[in-house]
Short mmCIF file of C-alpha atoms and ligand atoms in Angstrom, two decimals:
data_model
loop_
_atom_site.label_atom_id
_atom_site.label_comp_id
_atom_site.label_asym_id
_atom_site.label_seq_id
_atom_site.Cartn_x
_atom_site.Cartn_y
_atom_site.Cartn_z
CA MET B 131 -3.13 -15.95 -24.27
CA PRO B 132 -0.13 -15.00 -22.61
CA ARG B 133 -0.56 -12.59 -19.36
CA LEU B 134 0.34 -9.07 -20.82
CA ALA B 135 2.30 -6.31 -19.31
CA TYR B 136 2.14 -2.73 -20.74
CA VAL B 137 5.44 -0.72 -20.95
CA ASN B 138 5.43 2.79 -22.83
CA GLY B 139 2.73 2.21 -24.93
CA ARG B 140 2.50 -1.35 -25.91
CA TYR B 141 1.08 -4.18 -24.67
CA LEU B 142 3.82 -6.98 -24.67
CA PRO B 143 4.24 -10.59 -23.39
CA HIS B 144 4.84 -10.54 -19.61
CA GLY B 145 7.77 -12.52 -19.70
CA GLY B 146 9.31 -10.37 -22.38
CA ALA B 147 8.43 -7.13 -20.94
CA ARG B 148 11.22 -4.73 -20.18
CA VAL B 149 12.68 -1.09 -19.54
CA HIS B 150 16.00 0.21 -20.46
CA VAL B 151 18.75 -0.43 -18.06
CA GLU B 152 19.30 3.44 -17.43
CA ASP B 153 15.64 3.88 -16.47
CA ARG B 154 16.12 6.00 -13.44
CA GLY B 155 13.58 3.84 -11.44
CA TYR B 156 16.25 0.95 -11.68
CA GLN B 157 19.18 3.31 -11.04
CA PHE B 158 17.65 5.53 -8.61
CA ALA B 159 14.95 4.46 -7.41
CA ASP B 160 13.33 7.41 -8.96
CA ALA B 161 10.07 6.30 -9.52
CA VAL B 162 6.76 6.08 -7.78
CA TYR B 163 3.71 3.26 -8.20
CA GLU B 164 0.31 1.84 -7.13
CA VAL B 165 -0.94 -1.33 -6.36
CA ILE B 166 -4.66 -1.44 -6.74
CA ALA B 167 -6.88 -4.19 -5.63
CA LEU B 168 -9.20 -5.77 -8.19
CA ARG B 169 -12.56 -7.46 -7.03
CA GLY B 170 -14.38 -8.96 -9.84
CA GLY B 171 -12.51 -7.30 -12.45
CA ARG B 172 -13.28 -3.70 -10.99
CA GLN B 173 -10.84 -1.73 -9.26
CA VAL B 174 -11.28 -0.98 -5.62
CA GLU B 175 -11.04 2.85 -4.82
CA PRO B 176 -9.48 3.99 -8.17
CA GLU B 177 -10.13 7.62 -7.56
CA ARG B 178 -8.17 7.32 -4.04
CA HIS B 179 -5.08 5.60 -5.62
CA PHE B 180 -4.92 7.89 -8.75
CA GLY B 181 -5.15 10.86 -6.36
CA ARG B 182 -2.45 9.55 -4.32
CA LEU B 183 -0.22 8.88 -7.64
CA ASP B 184 -1.09 12.58 -8.38
CA ARG B 185 0.60 13.76 -5.24
CA SER B 186 3.55 11.40 -5.36
CA LEU B 187 4.19 12.74 -9.02
CA ARG B 188 3.91 16.24 -8.16
CA GLU B 189 6.18 16.44 -4.82
CA LEU B 190 8.93 14.65 -6.81
CA ARG B 191 8.09 16.80 -9.88
CA ILE B 192 7.58 13.87 -12.47
CA ASP B 193 4.94 14.41 -15.21
CA TRP B 194 2.10 12.42 -15.81
CA PRO B 195 3.48 9.98 -18.54
CA VAL B 196 -0.06 10.02 -20.15
CA PRO B 197 -2.91 11.88 -19.02
CA ARG B 198 -4.63 10.66 -16.16
CA HIS B 199 -7.76 9.56 -17.68
CA VAL B 200 -5.72 7.79 -20.47
CA MET B 201 -3.94 5.91 -17.59
CA ARG B 202 -7.05 5.01 -16.09
CA PHE B 203 -7.99 3.35 -19.49
CA VAL B 204 -4.86 1.57 -19.96
CA ALA B 205 -5.11 0.35 -16.44
CA GLU B 206 -8.71 -1.08 -17.27
CA THR B 207 -7.74 -2.45 -20.73
CA LEU B 208 -4.67 -4.48 -19.16
CA VAL B 209 -7.10 -5.94 -16.52
CA ARG B 210 -9.37 -6.72 -18.87
CA ARG B 211 -6.80 -8.25 -21.34
CA ASN B 212 -5.65 -10.51 -18.95
CA GLY B 213 -8.96 -11.43 -17.64
CA VAL B 214 -8.11 -10.84 -13.84
CA ARG B 215 -10.84 -10.90 -11.68
CA ASP B 216 -9.27 -11.08 -8.20
CA GLY B 217 -6.03 -9.65 -7.86
CA TYR B 218 -4.23 -6.31 -8.22
CA VAL B 219 -2.97 -4.04 -10.95
CA TYR B 220 0.38 -2.46 -10.49
CA ILE B 221 1.14 1.06 -11.90
CA GLN B 222 4.90 2.34 -11.99
CA VAL B 223 6.02 5.53 -13.09
CA SER B 224 9.91 6.67 -13.40
CA ARG B 225 11.46 9.98 -14.32
CA GLY B 226 12.40 8.05 -17.58
CA VAL B 227 15.37 6.76 -19.20
CA ALA B 228 18.60 9.14 -19.27
CA PRO B 229 22.35 8.86 -19.16
CA ARG B 230 23.25 8.17 -15.19
CA ASP B 231 23.35 11.51 -13.27
CA HIS B 232 21.96 12.38 -9.99
CA ALA B 233 20.57 15.70 -11.57
CA PHE B 234 16.74 15.87 -13.17
CA PRO B 235 17.33 14.75 -16.63
CA ALA B 236 16.47 18.13 -19.12
CA ALA B 237 14.54 15.77 -21.83
CA ALA B 238 13.42 12.57 -20.36
CA ARG B 239 10.12 11.12 -20.68
CA PRO B 240 8.63 9.54 -17.76
CA SER B 241 8.39 5.64 -18.04
CA LEU B 242 5.12 4.24 -17.56
CA VAL B 243 4.75 0.44 -16.78
CA MET B 244 1.87 -1.83 -15.46
CA THR B 245 1.15 -5.48 -14.50
CA THR B 246 -1.38 -7.36 -13.25
CA ARG B 247 -1.41 -10.28 -10.69
CA ARG B 248 -4.17 -12.60 -9.68
CA THR B 249 -4.65 -13.25 -6.05
CA ARG B 250 -7.15 -15.09 -4.00
CA PRO B 251 -10.54 -13.40 -4.04
CA PHE B 252 -11.42 -11.76 -0.61
CA ASP B 253 -12.18 -14.07 2.18
CA ALA B 254 -13.68 -13.11 5.31
CA GLY B 255 -12.63 -16.30 6.73
CA VAL B 256 -8.75 -15.27 6.12
CA ALA B 257 -9.12 -11.76 6.70
CA GLY B 258 -10.57 -12.53 10.05
CA ARG B 259 -7.78 -14.81 11.32
CA GLY B 260 -5.07 -13.46 13.47
CA VAL B 261 -1.16 -12.83 12.70
CA GLY B 262 1.95 -12.07 14.56
CA ILE B 263 4.11 -9.26 14.14
CA VAL B 264 7.42 -8.16 15.49
CA LEU B 265 9.21 -4.71 16.22
CA ARG B 266 11.93 -3.22 14.06
CA PRO B 267 13.26 0.23 14.01
CA ASP B 268 11.94 2.49 11.40
CA ILE B 269 15.04 3.23 9.31
CA ARG B 270 13.54 4.91 6.18
CA TRP B 271 13.91 8.40 4.75
CA LYS B 272 11.49 11.43 5.94
CA ARG B 273 9.17 11.41 3.09
CA ARG B 274 7.25 8.19 3.81
CA ASP B 275 3.89 9.72 2.42
CA LEU B 276 5.23 9.15 -1.15
CA LYS B 277 4.70 5.79 -2.55
CA THR B 278 8.14 5.67 -4.24
CA VAL B 279 10.01 2.08 -5.05
CA GLY B 280 12.84 2.88 -2.61
CA LEU B 281 11.61 -0.07 -0.48
CA LEU B 282 14.78 -1.56 0.53
CA PRO B 283 14.14 -0.87 4.58
CA ASN B 284 10.65 -2.14 4.08
CA VAL B 285 12.24 -5.46 2.14
CA MET B 286 14.61 -6.23 4.97
CA ALA B 287 12.21 -5.66 7.83
CA LYS B 288 9.43 -7.77 6.07
CA GLN B 289 12.12 -10.42 5.54
CA ASP B 290 13.29 -10.31 9.26
CA ALA B 291 9.56 -10.91 10.56
CA LEU B 292 9.10 -13.67 7.94
CA ASP B 293 12.61 -15.34 9.59
CA ALA B 294 11.23 -14.84 12.97
CA GLY B 295 8.12 -16.39 12.15
CA ALA B 296 6.02 -13.55 11.91
CA PHE B 297 3.59 -12.41 9.34
CA ASP B 298 5.23 -8.79 9.19
CA ALA B 299 7.41 -5.78 10.93
CA TRP B 300 6.10 -3.10 12.65
CA LEU B 301 8.23 0.07 12.52
CA VAL B 302 9.45 1.87 15.44
CA ASP B 303 10.77 5.51 15.05
CA ASP B 304 13.32 7.25 17.31
CA ALA B 305 10.36 8.52 19.52
CA GLY B 306 9.38 4.86 20.49
CA THR B 307 5.93 5.06 18.51
CA ILE B 308 4.72 2.77 15.52
CA THR B 309 4.74 4.24 12.13
CA GLU B 310 3.45 1.24 9.80
CA GLY B 311 3.77 -2.09 8.61
CA THR B 312 6.14 -2.98 5.92
CA ALA B 313 3.29 -2.46 3.34
CA SER B 314 0.38 -1.79 5.52
CA ASN B 315 -0.75 0.82 8.25
CA ALA B 316 -1.05 0.13 12.00
CA TRP B 317 -4.05 0.20 14.08
CA ILE B 318 -4.94 -0.30 17.80
CA VAL B 319 -7.92 -0.40 20.32
CA THR B 320 -7.02 1.10 23.55
CA GLY B 321 -8.17 -0.18 26.72
CA PRO B 322 -11.49 2.26 26.67
CA GLY B 323 -12.09 0.85 23.21
CA VAL B 324 -11.15 3.79 21.50
CA LEU B 325 -9.43 3.30 17.76
CA VAL B 326 -6.10 4.48 17.18
CA THR B 327 -4.41 4.87 13.71
CA ARG B 328 -1.26 7.28 13.14
CA THR B 329 -2.17 10.81 11.62
CA ALA B 330 -1.20 10.76 7.82
CA ASP B 331 1.76 12.98 7.40
CA ALA B 332 5.02 12.49 5.96
CA ASP B 333 5.98 9.69 8.61
CA ILE B 334 3.64 7.30 6.77
CA LEU B 335 1.67 6.27 3.34
CA ASN B 336 -1.74 7.52 3.90
CA GLY B 337 -3.15 3.98 2.68
CA VAL B 338 -6.50 3.91 0.48
CA THR B 339 -7.40 0.87 2.86
CA ARG B 340 -6.88 2.75 5.69
CA LEU B 341 -9.10 5.75 4.55
CA GLY B 342 -11.70 3.27 3.50
CA VAL B 343 -11.56 1.85 7.17
CA LEU B 344 -11.75 5.36 8.44
CA ASP B 345 -15.04 5.74 6.54
CA LEU B 346 -16.50 2.32 8.13
CA VAL B 347 -15.44 3.40 11.32
CA ARG B 348 -17.14 6.74 10.95
CA GLU B 349 -20.21 5.37 9.37
CA ALA B 350 -20.39 3.03 12.41
CA GLY B 351 -19.94 5.96 15.05
CA LEU B 352 -16.74 4.32 16.31
CA ARG B 353 -14.65 6.21 18.40
CA PHE B 354 -11.30 6.83 17.13
CA GLU B 355 -7.98 9.32 17.36
CA GLU B 356 -5.39 9.93 14.49
CA ARG B 357 -2.22 10.30 16.56
CA PRO B 358 0.98 8.40 17.05
CA PHE B 359 0.88 5.61 19.68
CA THR B 360 3.76 4.13 21.62
CA VAL B 361 5.10 0.47 21.70
CA ASP B 362 4.10 0.26 25.28
CA GLU B 363 0.36 1.52 24.31
CA ALA B 364 0.45 -1.28 21.15
CA LYS B 365 1.44 -4.00 23.95
CA ARG B 366 -1.14 -3.17 26.35
CA ALA B 367 -4.02 -2.57 23.68
CA ARG B 368 -6.83 -4.70 23.92
CA GLU B 369 -7.29 -5.37 20.09
CA ALA B 370 -4.50 -4.36 16.97
CA PHE B 371 -4.93 -4.86 13.34
CA LEU B 372 -3.28 -3.75 10.10
CA THR B 373 -4.83 -2.51 6.72
CA SER B 374 -3.71 -2.63 3.06
CA SER B 375 -4.97 -3.26 -0.33
CA THR B 376 -3.52 -6.78 -0.71
CA ASN B 377 -4.07 -7.88 2.97
CA TRP B 378 -7.51 -5.88 3.52
CA ILE B 379 -7.91 -5.98 7.28
CA ARG B 380 -5.81 -8.54 9.55
CA PRO B 381 -6.39 -8.67 13.18
CA VAL B 382 -3.10 -8.55 15.02
CA VAL B 383 -2.98 -11.13 17.99
CA ALA B 384 0.79 -11.03 19.23
CA ILE B 385 3.61 -8.49 19.18
CA ASP B 386 7.04 -9.88 19.41
CA GLY B 387 5.33 -13.40 20.53
CA ASP B 388 3.24 -11.81 23.38
CA PRO B 389 -0.06 -12.00 22.89
CA VAL B 390 -2.28 -8.65 22.09
CA GLY B 391 -5.38 -8.82 24.37
CA ASP B 392 -6.29 -12.56 24.94
CA GLY B 393 -4.42 -13.25 21.82
CA GLU B 394 -7.57 -13.95 19.32
CA PRO B 395 -8.87 -11.20 17.18
CA GLY B 396 -11.33 -9.18 19.15
CA PRO B 397 -15.05 -7.99 18.38
CA LEU B 398 -14.26 -4.55 17.06
CA VAL B 399 -11.81 -5.86 14.54
CA ARG B 400 -14.41 -8.80 13.67
CA ARG B 401 -16.88 -5.89 13.12
CA LEU B 402 -14.64 -4.00 10.90
CA VAL B 403 -13.95 -7.26 8.89
CA ALA B 404 -17.48 -7.97 8.43
CA ALA B 405 -18.42 -4.42 7.56
CA TYR B 406 -15.40 -4.45 5.19
CA ALA B 407 -16.54 -7.42 3.46
CA GLU B 408 -20.29 -6.15 3.10
CA SER B 409 -18.72 -2.56 1.38
CA PHE B 410 -17.91 -4.54 -1.48
CA GLY B 411 -20.49 -7.25 -1.38
CA ALA B 412 -18.49 -9.98 -0.56
CA VAL B 413 -21.06 -11.29 2.42
C1 PLP L 16 4.38 1.46 3.60
C2 PLP L 16 3.12 1.40 3.45
N1 PLP L 16 2.20 1.76 4.36
C3 PLP L 16 0.90 1.73 4.20
C4 PLP L 16 0.47 0.65 3.03
C5 PLP L 16 -1.20 0.35 2.67
O1 PLP L 16 -1.78 1.25 1.34
P1 PLP L 16 -2.75 0.89 0.89
O2 PLP L 16 -4.02 0.54 1.86
O3 PLP L 16 -3.14 1.82 -0.29
O4 PLP L 16 -2.36 -0.50 0.16
C6 PLP L 16 1.21 0.49 1.92
C7 PLP L 16 1.08 -0.34 0.84
O5 PLP L 16 1.62 -0.78 -0.10
C8 PLP L 16 2.73 0.44 2.28
O6 PLP L 16 3.80 0.28 1.11
#
């Protein structure tokens, strides 16, 4: 059976699934999205993802294209029909199709598209392996808390990182503090052993994995702070790591080619990878 995509009420063969050329997501990046990880065919933290989608939609004054429970049902159906066990479901809502004009269209209906993709299952071995990142200026807009499809600065920085032989880029704001990765949140462990990740305000996307790791950190009684941290602090950190739905937790062992700590995944991040794996029974 061919892989299916969902487009505005229909399950279509993925290869032929289309939206209109005047979809505002296509012309204005006037659209929001979610990427929900799948483990054993089940969505990971769906409530948090649909809650964040609700917030993105409300802030941009885009209506839900279908009621929330229907959207959840469609996502579950698509995952089941595509037989995906490990991977993710991608959900995109645009303001809809209308003759090109910056102003909100009076009568457009929001477009809903969903696709699925298989990825490798969670692997604590892979998650525990260190990666290098490079630093790049954060040239994005000032509402990074909204998960919009306007991702060109992220795309450029990610490609820059790959061209430099790194796994990702961490983005640096005008004040010299690190905001986040191109599709992940950034964390460090300071010299005295305090975990630090940036406050979830308009400067970053509040990652669902970030929230899950904060739950684990609280449960473990570890010391942590939510605040901006500087490039200098990151370079002097004992440990560093990134979190995202598709990359789980990954130790960061080099920044711009310089080792973080002793250049190996540290004890705290290894402990968090183990706790994360245990939290969904992958150990
Ligand atoms: C800019 C940005 N920050 C953080 C994240 C991590 O979010 P999550 O843990 O919900 O995947 C993402 C995910 O794509 C992202 O695009």
